[in-house]
Coordinates of C-alpha atoms in Angstrom, one line a residue:
M1 CA 0.0 0.0 0.0
S2 CA 1.4 3.4 -1.0
A3 CA 2.2 6.1 1.6
K4 CA -0.2 8.3 -0.4
I5 CA -3.1 6.2 0.9
L6 CA -1.7 4.9 4.2
V7 CA -0.6 8.2 5.7
P8 CA -4.0 10.0 5.3
A9 CA -5.7 6.8 6.6
V10 CA -3.6 6.8 9.7
I11 CA -4.3 10.5 10.3
L12 CA -8.0 9.9 9.8
S13 CA -8.0 6.9 12.2
T14 CA -6.2 9.0 14.8
I15 CA -8.9 11.7 14.5
L16 CA -11.7 9.2 14.7
F17 CA -10.2 7.5 17.8
W18 CA -9.9 10.8 19.7
I19 CA -13.4 11.8 18.8
L20 CA -14.7 8.4 20.1
A21 CA -12.4 8.7 23.1
L22 CA -13.8 12.2 24.0
V23 CA -17.4 10.9 23.6
F24 CA -16.9 7.5 25.2
P25 CA -13.7 7.9 27.3
T26 CA -14.2 4.9 29.5
Q27 CA -15.2 2.5 26.7
A28 CA -12.3 3.6 24.6
A29 CA -9.8 3.0 27.4
L30 CA -11.3 -0.4 28.3
F31 CA -11.2 -1.4 24.6
L32 CA -7.4 -0.8 24.4
I33 CA -6.7 -2.3 27.9
L34 CA -8.8 -5.4 27.6
R35 CA -7.5 -6.1 24.1
N36 CA -4.0 -5.4 25.2
I37 CA -3.6 -3.0 22.3
S38 CA -1.1 -0.2 22.4
F39 CA -2.1 3.1 20.9
G40 CA 0.6 2.9 18.2
I41 CA -0.6 -0.6 17.1
F42 CA -4.2 0.6 17.1
L43 CA -3.3 3.5 14.8
F44 CA -1.2 1.4 12.5
Y45 CA -3.8 -1.3 11.9
G46 CA -6.6 1.2 11.9
G47 CA -4.9 3.2 9.2
L48 CA -4.1 0.0 7.3
L49 CA -7.7 -1.0 7.4
L50 CA -8.9 2.4 6.2
G51 CA -6.3 2.4 3.5
M52 CA -7.5 -1.0 2.3
L53 CA -11.1 0.2 2.2
V54 CA -10.0 3.3 0.2
M55 CA -8.2 1.0 -2.3
L56 CA -11.1 -1.3 -2.5
F57 CA -13.4 1.5 -3.8
T58 CA -10.8 3.4 -5.9
E59 CA -8.3 0.9 -7.4
Y60 CA -10.3 0.5 -10.6
E61 CA -11.1 4.1 -11.2
G62 CA -7.7 4.9 -12.7
I63 CA -7.6 2.0 -15.1
E64 CA -7.1 3.1 -18.7
Y65 CA -6.6 1.2 -21.9
K66 CA -6.8 2.2 -25.5
S67 CA -10.0 0.5 -26.5
L68 CA -12.0 1.6 -23.4
Q69 CA -14.5 4.3 -24.1
R70 CA -16.6 6.1 -21.5
E71 CA -19.7 8.2 -22.2
K72 CA -21.4 10.1 -19.4
F73 CA -25.1 10.6 -19.7
E74 CA -27.9 12.4 -17.8
L75 CA -31.5 11.3 -17.5
T76 CA -34.3 13.3 -16.0
L77 CA -36.9 10.9 -14.5
K78 CA -40.6 11.5 -14.6
D79 CA -40.6 13.0 -11.1
G80 CA -37.9 15.5 -12.1
I81 CA -34.9 13.7 -10.5
L82 CA -31.7 14.0 -12.5
I83 CA -29.8 10.7 -12.8
H84 CA -26.2 10.5 -13.8
G85 CA -24.9 7.4 -15.6
E86 CA -22.2 6.1 -17.9
I87 CA -21.9 3.8 -20.9
L88 CA -18.7 1.8 -21.2
T89 CA -17.7 0.3 -24.5
G90 CA -14.6 -1.2 -26.1
N91 CA -14.1 -3.0 -29.4
T92 CA -17.8 -3.6 -29.6
K93 CA -20.5 -3.3 -32.3
D94 CA -24.0 -1.9 -32.2
S95 CA -25.2 -5.5 -32.1
S96 CA -23.2 -6.3 -29.0
P97 CA -25.2 -7.5 -26.0
V98 CA -25.8 -4.9 -23.3
V99 CA -25.3 -5.4 -19.5
L100 CA -26.9 -3.0 -17.0
I101 CA -25.1 -3.0 -13.7
C102 CA -26.8 -1.7 -10.5
H103 CA -24.7 -0.9 -7.5
G104 CA -25.7 -1.3 -3.8
H105 CA -26.8 1.1 -1.1
L106 CA -24.2 3.8 -0.4
G107 CA -22.3 2.7 -3.5
R108 CA -21.8 4.5 -6.8
M109 CA -21.3 3.6 -10.4
E110 CA -17.5 3.7 -10.1
S111 CA -17.6 0.9 -7.5
I112 CA -18.7 -1.6 -10.1
Y113 CA -15.9 -1.0 -12.5
L114 CA -14.3 -4.2 -11.4
I115 CA -17.2 -6.0 -13.0
A116 CA -17.7 -3.6 -15.9
Y117 CA -14.2 -3.6 -17.3
P118 CA -13.9 -7.4 -17.8
L119 CA -17.3 -7.5 -19.4
V120 CA -16.3 -4.8 -21.9
L121 CA -13.2 -6.8 -22.7
Q122 CA -15.5 -9.8 -23.3
G123 CA -17.4 -7.8 -25.9
Y124 CA -20.3 -6.5 -23.9
K125 CA -21.5 -2.9 -23.7
V126 CA -22.0 -1.9 -20.1
V127 CA -24.5 0.7 -18.7
C128 CA -24.3 1.8 -15.1
Y129 CA -25.8 4.7 -13.2
N130 CA -25.9 6.3 -9.8
L131 CA -29.1 5.4 -8.0
R132 CA -31.1 8.3 -6.8
G133 CA -29.4 10.0 -3.9
H134 CA -26.1 8.2 -4.7
G135 CA -22.8 9.1 -6.3
K136 CA -20.0 11.5 -6.0
K137 CA -20.2 15.1 -7.0
P138 CA -20.4 16.4 -9.7
F139 CA -22.1 13.2 -10.9
K140 CA -24.3 12.6 -7.8
S141 CA -27.8 11.7 -8.8
G142 CA -30.7 13.8 -7.3
G143 CA -33.2 12.6 -4.8
V144 CA -32.5 10.8 -1.5
S145 CA -31.0 7.4 -1.0
F146 CA -33.6 6.0 1.3
E147 CA -36.5 6.2 -1.1
I148 CA -36.2 2.6 -1.9
D149 CA -39.7 2.2 -3.3
K150 CA -39.0 4.8 -5.9
T151 CA -35.4 3.5 -6.6
S152 CA -36.8 0.1 -7.3
M153 CA -38.9 1.4 -10.2
D154 CA -36.4 3.9 -11.6
V155 CA -34.7 1.1 -13.4
Q156 CA -37.6 0.9 -15.9
Q157 CA -36.8 4.5 -17.0
I158 CA -33.2 3.6 -17.3
I159 CA -34.2 0.8 -19.7
D160 CA -36.3 3.3 -21.6
F161 CA -33.1 5.3 -22.1
I162 CA -31.3 2.2 -23.3
V163 CA -34.1 1.4 -25.8
S164 CA -33.9 4.9 -27.1
R165 CA -30.3 4.5 -28.1
P166 CA -29.8 3.0 -31.6
D167 CA -26.2 2.0 -30.6
L168 CA -27.4 -0.2 -27.7
N169 CA -28.9 -3.6 -28.5
H170 CA -31.8 -3.8 -26.1
E171 CA -32.9 -7.1 -27.7
K172 CA -30.0 -8.7 -25.8
L173 CA -30.2 -6.9 -22.5
A174 CA -29.0 -8.4 -19.2
A175 CA -28.8 -6.8 -15.8
V176 CA -26.5 -7.5 -12.8
G177 CA -27.2 -6.1 -9.3
F178 CA -25.6 -6.2 -5.9
S179 CA -27.5 -5.8 -2.6
L180 CA -29.9 -2.9 -3.2
G181 CA -29.1 -3.3 -6.9
G182 CA -30.3 -6.8 -6.7
Y183 CA -33.5 -5.7 -4.9
I184 CA -34.1 -3.3 -7.8
L185 CA -33.7 -6.1 -10.4
L186 CA -35.9 -8.6 -8.5
T187 CA -38.7 -6.0 -8.2
G188 CA -39.0 -3.3 -10.9
G189 CA -36.5 -5.1 -13.1
Y190 CA -38.1 -8.5 -12.9
I191 CA -41.5 -7.3 -14.1
D192 CA -39.9 -5.5 -17.1
P193 CA -39.9 -8.0 -20.0
R194 CA -37.2 -6.1 -21.8
I195 CA -34.5 -7.5 -19.4
K196 CA -33.8 -11.0 -20.7
L197 CA -31.4 -12.1 -17.9
I198 CA -31.1 -11.0 -14.3
I199 CA -28.1 -11.8 -12.1
A200 CA -28.8 -10.8 -8.5
F201 CA -26.2 -11.0 -5.7
C202 CA -26.8 -10.9 -2.0
T203 CA -30.5 -10.0 -2.4
G204 CA -33.2 -10.3 0.1
H205 CA -36.7 -11.9 -0.1
D206 CA -38.8 -10.0 2.4
W207 CA -37.7 -6.5 3.6
L208 CA -39.7 -6.8 6.8
E209 CA -38.2 -10.2 7.6
M210 CA -34.7 -8.9 6.8
T211 CA -34.9 -6.0 9.2
Q212 CA -35.7 -8.4 12.0
F213 CA -32.6 -10.4 11.1
W214 CA -30.3 -7.4 11.6
K215 CA -28.1 -7.1 14.7
W216 CA -28.6 -4.0 16.8
Y217 CA -25.5 -2.2 15.5
I218 CA -26.7 -2.8 11.9
R219 CA -30.1 -1.6 12.8
L220 CA -28.6 1.5 14.4
F221 CA -26.4 2.2 11.3
Y222 CA -29.4 2.0 8.9
K223 CA -31.5 4.1 11.2
L224 CA -28.9 6.8 10.9
M225 CA -28.9 6.3 7.2
R226 CA -32.7 6.8 7.4
L227 CA -33.5 3.4 5.8
P228 CA -36.9 2.0 6.7
I229 CA -36.0 -0.3 9.6
H230 CA -39.6 -0.6 10.8
P231 CA -41.5 -0.7 7.5
S232 CA -45.2 -1.1 7.3
E233 CA -46.4 -4.3 5.5
E234 CA -47.7 -2.0 2.7
F235 CA -44.2 -0.5 2.2
S236 CA -42.6 -3.9 2.4
R237 CA -44.8 -5.2 -0.4
K238 CA -43.5 -2.4 -2.7
I239 CA -39.8 -3.3 -2.3
S240 CA -39.7 -7.0 -1.5
P241 CA -38.9 -9.5 -4.2
K242 CA -41.2 -12.0 -2.5
Y243 CA -44.3 -10.2 -3.9
F244 CA -42.8 -9.8 -7.4
L245 CA -41.4 -13.2 -8.1
E246 CA -44.7 -14.9 -7.5
K247 CA -45.6 -14.0 -11.1
K248 CA -43.8 -16.0 -13.7
I249 CA -42.4 -13.9 -16.5
E250 CA -42.1 -15.7 -19.9
N251 CA -38.5 -16.0 -21.3
K252 CA -37.1 -14.4 -18.1
I253 CA -33.9 -16.0 -16.8
V254 CA -32.8 -15.3 -13.3
C255 CA -29.5 -16.3 -11.6
L256 CA -28.7 -15.8 -7.9
A257 CA -25.6 -15.7 -5.8
H258 CA -25.2 -15.5 -2.0
A259 CA -22.7 -16.0 0.8
K260 CA -23.9 -18.2 3.7
N261 CA -22.3 -15.9 6.3
D262 CA -23.9 -12.7 5.0
R263 CA -24.6 -10.4 7.9
L264 CA -27.0 -8.0 6.2
V265 CA -29.2 -10.3 4.1
P266 CA -30.0 -13.8 5.6
Y267 CA -28.9 -16.8 3.6
K268 CA -32.5 -18.2 3.9
A269 CA -33.7 -15.2 1.8
F270 CA -31.6 -16.6 -1.1
L271 CA -33.1 -20.1 -0.6
K272 CA -36.6 -18.7 -0.6
N273 CA -36.0 -16.7 -3.8
K274 CA -34.5 -19.8 -5.4
E275 CA -37.5 -22.0 -4.4
L276 CA -40.1 -19.4 -5.5
L277 CA -38.5 -19.1 -8.9
G278 CA -37.9 -22.8 -9.2
L279 CA -34.3 -22.3 -10.2
P280 CA -32.0 -25.2 -11.0
D281 CA -28.6 -25.4 -9.3
E282 CA -26.8 -24.2 -12.4
Q283 CA -28.5 -20.9 -12.1
T284 CA -27.3 -20.3 -8.6
I285 CA -24.0 -20.1 -6.7
E286 CA -23.4 -20.2 -3.0
F287 CA -20.3 -19.2 -1.0
D288 CA -19.5 -20.6 2.4
R289 CA -17.8 -17.2 3.3
G290 CA -17.4 -13.8 1.8
D291 CA -20.1 -12.0 3.8
H292 CA -22.2 -9.3 2.1
G293 CA -19.4 -8.0 -0.1
F294 CA -18.2 -11.4 -1.3
F295 CA -14.7 -10.6 0.1
G296 CA -12.0 -12.8 -1.4
Q297 CA -14.5 -14.3 -3.9
T298 CA -14.1 -11.8 -6.7
T299 CA -12.4 -14.1 -9.2
V300 CA -15.0 -16.8 -8.8
Y301 CA -18.1 -14.7 -8.9
L302 CA -16.8 -12.6 -11.8
S303 CA -16.1 -15.8 -13.7
Q304 CA -19.6 -17.0 -12.9
I305 CA -21.2 -13.7 -14.2
I306 CA -19.3 -14.1 -17.5
K307 CA -20.4 -17.8 -17.8
W308 CA -24.1 -16.9 -17.1
L309 CA -24.0 -14.1 -19.7
N310 CA -22.4 -16.4 -22.3
D311 CA -24.8 -19.2 -21.6
Y312 CA -28.1 -17.4 -21.3
L313 CA -27.9 -14.1 -23.2

C-alpha cells in the first residue's frame, strides 16, 4: 500500500479515535486495555484497514486502456430527479449485448468498474448509473438514498433510455445487481420484460423479515442512514422480491448468488428466492464465506457472471 493512501488513513483513524475517546472515554480506554492493544498498534492497523477500504473503492477508477471508451449521460426521471450514468464500450459493435449493472446502497457507479471492465473486454457494452441520492459530485444523482420504493422502479426508465439509443442492442439486455441493486432487479427489473437475464447478488426476499434479522448495530447504522428499519407491511410489499417473483415472466432467466455468512441479508432469503423461482442449481452459486461483499471471492463470482452471460444471453 502506498504512503499516499496509508498516511492519510492513519491520520484519519487518529482523529476518529480521539473523537470516540472524547465521547466515550471509559469505553475507549477499556477497549485498548482489555484487548492489550497499544495506541501505536491501534493507529497502524486502523490506518491499514482504512487504506484497504479506500483502495477497494478506488483501485479500478484509474484504469485506462486504448479501447475503453466512457460516455457520461444524464437522464431526467418523470418526477424531475436527475440521474447520472455512464456507458462503457470497447471494441464492440451496435449489435453487441448490453449489460446494465446496478450498485448497492451507499455505493456509486464507479464501485462496479471491477465488473464492468472485464465485461467490456468480453465484448459486452455496459451501462451503469448512480441510484437516486447516490454518487460522488459532480455526478451525484438527485433525490434521497432511502426512497427505496422509488429507486426500485427507476430502473424501468433507465431501460427506456437504453431502448432509445440505436447503438445499444436492447434485444440482448441483461442486468447485474448487488445488494440494493439486486433488490431493484428482482422487483422493478423483474416485471420489465425487456430484461432477458437478471443476475442478482446478496439480495433479500422480504424486507420486513430482513430488518428483523439485523443485529442491533446494523439496525442503528441503517437508522442513521434513514433506511426503513420498521417498515409497514404495505411499504414492504412495494420493495420485497417476495411479492414480485410470484408471477412467472415468460422468457425471463434469473440467476442468484449469496454468501452463507452474509450479515446483512440472511442466507435463507436466497433459498426462498431460489425456491419461489424454481431455479436449477446451475443458475445459482453459494459461497461458504465472503459476507455481504463477497470478500475474497471476486475471481469466482466474476467468472460466474461471465459464464451466465455467455450461456443465457
